[in-house]
Amino acid sequence: MTKLYNDPAEFSDDQLEGFVDLYSDRLAQVPGGVISLPPKTPQVAVIVGGGSGHYPAFAGLVGPGFASGAVVGNIFTSPSAAHVYSVAKAADQGKGVVLTFGNYAGDNMNFGIAAKMLKAEGIDTRIVVVTDDIASDPDFQKRRGIAGDFTVFKAMGAAAAAGKSLDEVERLGNLTNLRTRTLGVAFSGCTMPGATTPLFDVAEGQMGVGLGIHGEPGIRDDARPEAEELGKLLVRTVLKDAPDSPGGRIGVIVNGLGTTKYEELFLLYRTIAPLLREAGYEIVDPEVGELVTSLDMGGVSLTVLWLDDELEPLWTADAYAAAYRKQSAPLGTIEETYEATATSVDEESLVEASPAALDVAGSIREVARQVAELMRDQEDYLGEIDSFAGDGDHGRGMVRGSEAALTTIDEAPQKAGPSALLRAGGRSWAMQAGGTSGVLWGASLEAAANRIDDAADRLEPTDLVQAVRAFADSMVTLGGAKVGDKTLLDALLPFADALEESEAPLAEAWSEATRVAKDSAEKTSELRPQKGRARPLAEKSVGHPDPGAVSMAMILELIGQSL
Ligand code: ADP
Ligand code: MG
């Protein structure tokens, strides 16, 4: 939903004023659009355009090495012929003009009329229409222009900047279009400024295949697959439509339509790039980001430009536009590969564990498995209670941490004692879990490990009680919280006290202390958080227990069952 506007009817003009003010060092506003400051040597003027709502297309692509001017229509609306004429006339440097745009009826008419007006004045004017959208028609000529606008405009901008003639710029533009294909999918529609409902809806769990960039829904709706499947679909469909003599080198664009996050695009590229390489292509200067958008639409598209000896230098050429800057920099090559080294038990440094210690180590292995399982089961619930005043990731963090610890412990040599297991497990937990609770749990498991002697002949219940105390002390020192601050300490500290004070045998004492921990965790509902992420939203947290205290009590209870 577009939330910022004054008079919705003035949206396009209003935004353009801000844009021009921002880039007044390099752009000038003319009636109907913007032009680049003139280059030192006159060149063919490449005029791009269409409606607005597609930023960086089209105004953001004006600058040296790219477009000479952009005509800026209203949202999703073709600019008038008079405006096209005005911008082209202002940008013309006596070397001729190319008008270029996506293949839409309104644009075809208005740019067509403007071309006639310019020609009538003796300005040699050509038209290059972009038709990259595979889904829009089997007939190449009838297809719409979507993200392929970018490759075609860029090629012509680079050709013009290189001093090529009007004939050449036109020919290279058409060649680029002939060798560009795009397929897009939409996840959600876009909403015009001032409107209250989107131009189209995509049902939950569905996607529109074959999107347009003016709020046109997909050609058909399909179930939305996982990212990997989507990447495969895009690559398969685009490659199937390869042009004649495709060659082995391609330019690639993974384009976000407006509200699809860059992280999602990178994730998609992670599937797309290897598939393209497997198909035998070398990827040249790929682009992943928002290049041609459709207001706040959710969706992505994949564009492939099949390069040849003429097109590659145009695709890789420098450009300096408001929204797109490219400069070939002398980069070295990265030869080393960096691999994350998981923490593992260092076999060399293992002390000889006593049989008693090995017995305890066996229990730790089993408990680690149970804790990871418990956290997986409780992930959603812990996330939910973390979402009232926190960021909703406590469940995820506990799953990541406990699973990392489990993996490390599982892979540890059989001769590892409890101290070695807890130390390495704690390190893995801290490294993988993330979040405040992750570092507290990880570091404190290590602190507990330091209290245990793997070589000792006997491990007494008091050793365990001391390890619990070390675990708690570490959390206090590291987190700086105290009882009543609404943190995991509100479960852990009463637990540790109860355990120490009890005179019952260990299993019984632990179970009594567990009741205290669970009770205290529940009572945190009444508290206002004084530490951590939840503090600023303290009021929202009242009525809900502290997630860290709840997970702490759960795990303590689980450990008790194995004593
Ligand atoms: P994050 O807050 O970084 O998102 P989590 O959601 O995994 O991390 O964990 C939140 C829990 O961490 C809280 O519920 C609280 O129990 C605990 N916590 C936060 N800050 C502290 C602190 N300073 N000392 C002890 N525990 C804390
Ligand atoms: Mg959190």
PDB file of C-alpha atoms in Angstrom, residues 207-395:
ATOM      1  CA  MET A 207       1.686 -17.004  -7.194  1.00  0.00           C
ATOM      2  CA  GLY A 208       0.781 -15.355 -10.477  1.00  0.00           C
ATOM      3  CA  VAL A 209       3.070 -16.699 -13.200  1.00  0.00           C
ATOM      4  CA  GLY A 210       3.871 -14.273 -15.989  1.00  0.00           C
ATOM      5  CA  LEU A 211       3.444 -10.920 -14.308  1.00  0.00           C
ATOM      6  CA  GLY A 212       3.192  -7.532 -15.946  1.00  0.00           C
ATOM      7  CA  ILE A 213       4.657  -4.410 -14.424  1.00  0.00           C
ATOM      8  CA  HIS A 214       1.523  -2.267 -14.429  1.00  0.00           C
ATOM      9  CA  GLY A 215      -0.431  -4.159 -11.872  1.00  0.00           C
ATOM     10  CA  GLU A 216      -1.372  -6.877 -14.358  1.00  0.00           C
ATOM     11  CA  PRO A 217      -1.749 -10.167 -12.486  1.00  0.00           C
ATOM     12  CA  GLY A 218      -0.026 -13.305 -13.696  1.00  0.00           C
ATOM     13  CA  ILE A 219      -1.178 -15.078 -16.832  1.00  0.00           C
ATOM     14  CA  ARG A 220      -2.048 -18.035 -14.620  1.00  0.00           C
ATOM     15  CA  ASP A 221      -2.053 -18.816 -10.898  1.00  0.00           C
ATOM     16  CA  ASP A 222      -0.017 -21.691  -9.522  1.00  0.00           C
ATOM     17  CA  ALA A 223       0.753 -22.953  -6.053  1.00  0.00           C
ATOM     18  CA  ARG A 224       3.742 -21.007  -4.746  1.00  0.00           C
ATOM     19  CA  PRO A 225       6.619 -23.452  -4.404  1.00  0.00           C
ATOM     20  CA  GLU A 226       9.670 -23.158  -2.186  1.00  0.00           C
ATOM     21  CA  ALA A 227      12.378 -20.820  -3.386  1.00  0.00           C
ATOM     22  CA  GLU A 228      14.448 -23.608  -4.886  1.00  0.00           C
ATOM     23  CA  GLU A 229      11.579 -24.911  -6.988  1.00  0.00           C
ATOM     24  CA  LEU A 230      10.774 -21.382  -8.113  1.00  0.00           C
ATOM     25  CA  GLY A 231      14.392 -20.823  -9.143  1.00  0.00           C
ATOM     26  CA  LYS A 232      14.266 -24.028 -11.188  1.00  0.00           C
ATOM     27  CA  LEU A 233      11.013 -23.017 -12.851  1.00  0.00           C
ATOM     28  CA  LEU A 234      12.367 -19.606 -13.833  1.00  0.00           C
ATOM     29  CA  VAL A 235      15.622 -20.985 -15.220  1.00  0.00           C
ATOM     30  CA  ARG A 236      13.935 -23.845 -17.068  1.00  0.00           C
ATOM     31  CA  THR A 237      11.334 -21.601 -18.712  1.00  0.00           C
ATOM     32  CA  VAL A 238      13.694 -18.814 -19.674  1.00  0.00           C
ATOM     33  CA  LEU A 239      16.357 -21.137 -21.091  1.00  0.00           C
ATOM     34  CA  LYS A 240      13.742 -23.012 -23.120  1.00  0.00           C
ATOM     35  CA  ASP A 241      13.116 -19.789 -24.991  1.00  0.00           C
ATOM     36  CA  ALA A 242      16.790 -19.144 -25.844  1.00  0.00           C
ATOM     37  CA  PRO A 243      17.421 -17.211 -29.069  1.00  0.00           C
ATOM     38  CA  ASP A 244      19.254 -18.626 -32.087  1.00  0.00           C
ATOM     39  CA  SER A 245      23.017 -19.035 -31.668  1.00  0.00           C
ATOM     40  CA  PRO A 246      22.865 -18.392 -27.941  1.00  0.00           C
ATOM     41  CA  GLY A 247      26.605 -18.640 -27.306  1.00  0.00           C
ATOM     42  CA  GLY A 248      28.025 -19.457 -23.909  1.00  0.00           C
ATOM     43  CA  ARG A 249      27.944 -16.155 -22.055  1.00  0.00           C
ATOM     44  CA  ILE A 250      24.940 -14.442 -20.498  1.00  0.00           C
ATOM     45  CA  GLY A 251      24.013 -11.332 -18.582  1.00  0.00           C
ATOM     46  CA  VAL A 252      21.518 -12.112 -15.799  1.00  0.00           C
ATOM     47  CA  ILE A 253      19.054 -10.030 -13.817  1.00  0.00           C
ATOM     48  CA  VAL A 254      17.130 -11.258 -10.806  1.00  0.00           C
ATOM     49  CA  ASN A 255      14.724  -8.384 -10.357  1.00  0.00           C
ATOM     50  CA  GLY A 256      12.547  -7.552  -7.381  1.00  0.00           C
ATOM     51  CA  LEU A 257       9.182  -5.981  -8.189  1.00  0.00           C
ATOM     52  CA  GLY A 258       8.881  -3.720  -5.158  1.00  0.00           C
ATOM     53  CA  THR A 259       8.337  -5.467  -1.851  1.00  0.00           C
ATOM     54  CA  THR A 260      10.328  -8.622  -2.329  1.00  0.00           C
ATOM     55  CA  LYS A 261      13.358  -8.270  -0.102  1.00  0.00           C
ATOM     56  CA  TYR A 262      16.930  -8.251  -1.358  1.00  0.00           C
ATOM     57  CA  GLU A 263      17.635 -11.164   0.949  1.00  0.00           C
ATOM     58  CA  GLU A 264      14.912 -13.153  -0.816  1.00  0.00           C
ATOM     59  CA  LEU A 265      16.437 -12.248  -4.175  1.00  0.00           C
ATOM     60  CA  PHE A 266      19.896 -13.362  -3.060  1.00  0.00           C
ATOM     61  CA  LEU A 267      18.404 -16.590  -1.824  1.00  0.00           C
ATOM     62  CA  LEU A 268      16.793 -17.148  -5.208  1.00  0.00           C
ATOM     63  CA  TYR A 269      20.041 -16.331  -6.973  1.00  0.00           C
ATOM     64  CA  ARG A 270      21.665 -19.051  -4.903  1.00  0.00           C
ATOM     65  CA  THR A 271      19.557 -21.541  -6.884  1.00  0.00           C
ATOM     66  CA  ILE A 272      19.522 -19.725 -10.207  1.00  0.00           C
ATOM     67  CA  ALA A 273      23.249 -19.144 -10.692  1.00  0.00           C
ATOM     68  CA  PRO A 274      24.402 -22.766 -10.301  1.00  0.00           C
ATOM     69  CA  LEU A 275      21.593 -23.960 -12.601  1.00  0.00           C
ATOM     70  CA  LEU A 276      22.646 -21.525 -15.310  1.00  0.00           C
ATOM     71  CA  ARG A 277      26.243 -22.673 -14.939  1.00  0.00           C
ATOM     72  CA  GLU A 278      25.138 -26.304 -15.095  1.00  0.00           C
ATOM     73  CA  ALA A 279      23.380 -25.456 -18.355  1.00  0.00           C
ATOM     74  CA  GLY A 280      26.808 -24.486 -19.692  1.00  0.00           C
ATOM     75  CA  TYR A 281      26.656 -20.714 -19.375  1.00  0.00           C
ATOM     76  CA  GLU A 282      29.161 -18.321 -17.962  1.00  0.00           C
ATOM     77  CA  ILE A 283      27.399 -15.523 -16.089  1.00  0.00           C
ATOM     78  CA  VAL A 284      28.716 -12.050 -16.846  1.00  0.00           C
ATOM     79  CA  ASP A 285      28.091  -9.107 -14.504  1.00  0.00           C
ATOM     80  CA  PRO A 286      24.868 -10.391 -12.970  1.00  0.00           C
ATOM     81  CA  GLU A 287      22.483  -7.933 -11.354  1.00  0.00           C
ATOM     82  CA  VAL A 288      20.327  -8.843  -8.372  1.00  0.00           C
ATOM     83  CA  GLY A 289      18.104  -6.103  -7.045  1.00  0.00           C
ATOM     84  CA  GLU A 290      15.273  -3.752  -7.871  1.00  0.00           C
ATOM     85  CA  LEU A 291      15.748  -2.492 -11.396  1.00  0.00           C
ATOM     86  CA  VAL A 292      12.262  -2.390 -12.888  1.00  0.00           C
ATOM     87  CA  THR A 293       9.529  -2.363 -10.261  1.00  0.00           C
ATOM     88  CA  SER A 294       5.788  -2.076 -10.076  1.00  0.00           C
ATOM     89  CA  LEU A 295       5.013   0.109  -7.040  1.00  0.00           C
ATOM     90  CA  ASP A 296       4.663  -2.102  -3.990  1.00  0.00           C
ATOM     91  CA  MET A 297       4.067  -5.307  -5.848  1.00  0.00           C
ATOM     92  CA  GLY A 298       5.538  -8.513  -4.445  1.00  0.00           C
ATOM     93  CA  GLY A 299       7.288 -10.621  -7.027  1.00  0.00           C
ATOM     94  CA  VAL A 300      10.473 -11.487  -8.855  1.00  0.00           C
ATOM     95  CA  SER A 301      11.610 -11.981 -12.406  1.00  0.00           C
ATOM     96  CA  LEU A 302      14.556 -13.604 -14.104  1.00  0.00           C
ATOM     97  CA  THR A 303      16.019 -11.978 -17.188  1.00  0.00           C
ATOM     98  CA  VAL A 304      18.719 -13.502 -19.358  1.00  0.00           C
ATOM     99  CA  LEU A 305      20.574 -11.578 -22.019  1.00  0.00           C
ATOM    100  CA  TRP A 306      22.473 -13.905 -24.332  1.00  0.00           C
ATOM    101  CA  LEU A 307      25.662 -12.015 -25.032  1.00  0.00           C
ATOM    102  CA  ASP A 308      27.824 -12.033 -28.122  1.00  0.00           C
ATOM    103  CA  ASP A 309      31.022 -10.197 -28.966  1.00  0.00           C
ATOM    104  CA  GLU A 310      29.138  -7.002 -29.715  1.00  0.00           C
ATOM    105  CA  LEU A 311      26.755  -7.045 -26.772  1.00  0.00           C
ATOM    106  CA  GLU A 312      29.115  -8.060 -23.983  1.00  0.00           C
ATOM    107  CA  PRO A 313      31.102  -4.799 -23.950  1.00  0.00           C
ATOM    108  CA  LEU A 314      27.822  -2.874 -23.859  1.00  0.00           C
ATOM    109  CA  TRP A 315      26.468  -4.943 -20.977  1.00  0.00           C
ATOM    110  CA  THR A 316      29.662  -4.557 -18.950  1.00  0.00           C
ATOM    111  CA  ALA A 317      30.322  -0.881 -19.808  1.00  0.00           C
ATOM    112  CA  ASP A 318      30.472   1.773 -17.111  1.00  0.00           C
ATOM    113  CA  ALA A 319      27.390   3.819 -16.363  1.00  0.00           C
ATOM    114  CA  TYR A 320      26.562   6.584 -13.931  1.00  0.00           C
ATOM    115  CA  ALA A 321      22.862   7.072 -13.360  1.00  0.00           C
ATOM    116  CA  ALA A 322      20.964   8.117 -10.259  1.00  0.00           C
ATOM    117  CA  ALA A 323      19.860   4.601  -9.411  1.00  0.00           C
ATOM    118  CA  TYR A 324      22.541   2.598 -11.152  1.00  0.00           C
ATOM    119  CA  ARG A 325      26.271   3.144 -11.057  1.00  0.00           C
ATOM    120  CA  LYS A 326      28.766   0.803 -12.553  1.00  0.00           C
ATOM    121  CA  GLN A 327      32.490   1.257 -12.770  1.00  0.00           C
ATOM    122  CA  SER A 328      34.946  -1.409 -13.697  1.00  0.00           C
ATOM    123  CA  ALA A 329      37.285  -1.524 -10.745  1.00  0.00           C
ATOM    124  CA  PRO A 330      40.598  -3.358 -10.764  1.00  0.00           C
ATOM    125  CA  LEU A 331      39.650  -6.174  -8.441  1.00  0.00           C
ATOM    126  CA  GLY A 332      41.981  -8.970  -7.502  1.00  0.00           C
ATOM    127  CA  THR A 333      40.756 -12.518  -7.441  1.00  0.00           C
ATOM    128  CA  ILE A 334      39.806 -14.315  -4.294  1.00  0.00           C
ATOM    129  CA  GLU A 335      41.746 -17.539  -4.320  1.00  0.00           C
ATOM    130  CA  GLU A 336      41.261 -18.797  -0.848  1.00  0.00           C
ATOM    131  CA  THR A 337      37.985 -20.405   0.037  1.00  0.00           C
ATOM    132  CA  TYR A 338      36.767 -19.687   3.497  1.00  0.00           C
ATOM    133  CA  GLU A 339      34.830 -22.403   5.211  1.00  0.00           C
ATOM    134  CA  ALA A 340      33.096 -21.966   8.497  1.00  0.00           C
ATOM    135  CA  THR A 341      34.732 -24.324  10.918  1.00  0.00           C
ATOM    136  CA  ALA A 342      32.209 -25.832  13.241  1.00  0.00           C
ATOM    137  CA  THR A 343      33.409 -26.201  16.779  1.00  0.00           C
ATOM    138  CA  SER A 344      34.304 -29.741  17.560  1.00  0.00           C
ATOM    139  CA  VAL A 345      35.903 -31.547  20.400  1.00  0.00           C
ATOM    140  CA  ASP A 346      39.638 -31.277  19.984  1.00  0.00           C
ATOM    141  CA  GLU A 347      40.844 -34.856  20.222  1.00  0.00           C
ATOM    142  CA  GLU A 348      44.446 -33.884  21.044  1.00  0.00           C
ATOM    143  CA  SER A 349      43.504 -31.944  24.143  1.00  0.00           C
ATOM    144  CA  LEU A 350      41.179 -34.574  25.624  1.00  0.00           C
ATOM    145  CA  VAL A 351      42.147 -35.691  29.088  1.00  0.00           C
ATOM    146  CA  GLU A 352      41.703 -39.360  29.882  1.00  0.00           C
ATOM    147  CA  ALA A 353      38.140 -39.539  31.199  1.00  0.00           C
ATOM    148  CA  SER A 354      37.434 -41.837  34.135  1.00  0.00           C
ATOM    149  CA  PRO A 355      34.789 -44.579  33.765  1.00  0.00           C
ATOM    150  CA  ALA A 356      32.502 -42.565  36.057  1.00  0.00           C
ATOM    151  CA  ALA A 357      32.971 -39.492  33.863  1.00  0.00           C
ATOM    152  CA  LEU A 358      32.266 -41.501  30.734  1.00  0.00           C
ATOM    153  CA  ASP A 359      29.037 -42.660  32.318  1.00  0.00           C
ATOM    154  CA  VAL A 360      27.947 -39.055  32.843  1.00  0.00           C
ATOM    155  CA  ALA A 361      29.083 -38.210  29.310  1.00  0.00           C
ATOM    156  CA  GLY A 362      26.694 -40.856  28.040  1.00  0.00           C
ATOM    157  CA  SER A 363      23.828 -39.155  29.878  1.00  0.00           C
ATOM    158  CA  ILE A 364      24.837 -35.795  28.450  1.00  0.00           C
ATOM    159  CA  ARG A 365      24.701 -37.210  24.936  1.00  0.00           C
ATOM    160  CA  GLU A 366      21.192 -38.478  25.576  1.00  0.00           C
ATOM    161  CA  VAL A 367      20.002 -35.279  27.257  1.00  0.00           C
ATOM    162  CA  ALA A 368      21.412 -33.160  24.414  1.00  0.00           C
ATOM    163  CA  ARG A 369      19.267 -35.147  21.984  1.00  0.00           C
ATOM    164  CA  GLN A 370      16.180 -34.701  24.144  1.00  0.00           C
ATOM    165  CA  VAL A 371      16.760 -30.967  24.591  1.00  0.00           C
ATOM    166  CA  ALA A 372      17.038 -30.429  20.828  1.00  0.00           C
ATOM    167  CA  GLU A 373      13.840 -32.414  20.338  1.00  0.00           C
ATOM    168  CA  LEU A 374      12.024 -30.472  23.044  1.00  0.00           C
ATOM    169  CA  MET A 375      13.070 -27.151  21.562  1.00  0.00           C
ATOM    170  CA  ARG A 376      11.871 -28.230  18.126  1.00  0.00           C
ATOM    171  CA  ASP A 377       8.509 -29.124  19.649  1.00  0.00           C
ATOM    172  CA  GLN A 378       8.267 -25.845  21.535  1.00  0.00           C
ATOM    173  CA  GLU A 379       9.709 -23.597  18.831  1.00  0.00           C
ATOM    174  CA  ASP A 380       6.413 -22.032  17.792  1.00  0.00           C
ATOM    175  CA  TYR A 381       5.225 -21.444  21.323  1.00  0.00           C
ATOM    176  CA  LEU A 382       8.515 -19.838  22.428  1.00  0.00           C
ATOM    177  CA  GLY A 383       8.472 -17.680  19.314  1.00  0.00           C
ATOM    178  CA  GLU A 384       4.958 -16.581  20.060  1.00  0.00           C
ATOM    179  CA  ILE A 385       5.646 -15.471  23.620  1.00  0.00           C
ATOM    180  CA  ASP A 386       8.792 -13.668  22.405  1.00  0.00           C
ATOM    181  CA  SER A 387       6.697 -11.747  19.916  1.00  0.00           C
ATOM    182  CA  PHE A 388       4.603  -9.785  22.393  1.00  0.00           C
ATOM    183  CA  ALA A 389       7.431  -7.493  23.395  1.00  0.00           C
ATOM    184  CA  GLY A 390      10.473  -9.058  21.691  1.00  0.00           C
ATOM    185  CA  ASP A 391      11.219 -10.068  18.126  1.00  0.00           C
ATOM    186  CA  GLY A 392       9.666 -13.510  18.014  1.00  0.00           C
ATOM    187  CA  ASP A 393      12.869 -15.442  17.459  1.00  0.00           C
ATOM    188  CA  HIS A 394      13.416 -17.108  20.794  1.00  0.00           C
ATOM    189  CA  GLY A 395      12.141 -20.487  19.597  1.00  0.00           C
TER     190      GLY A 395
END
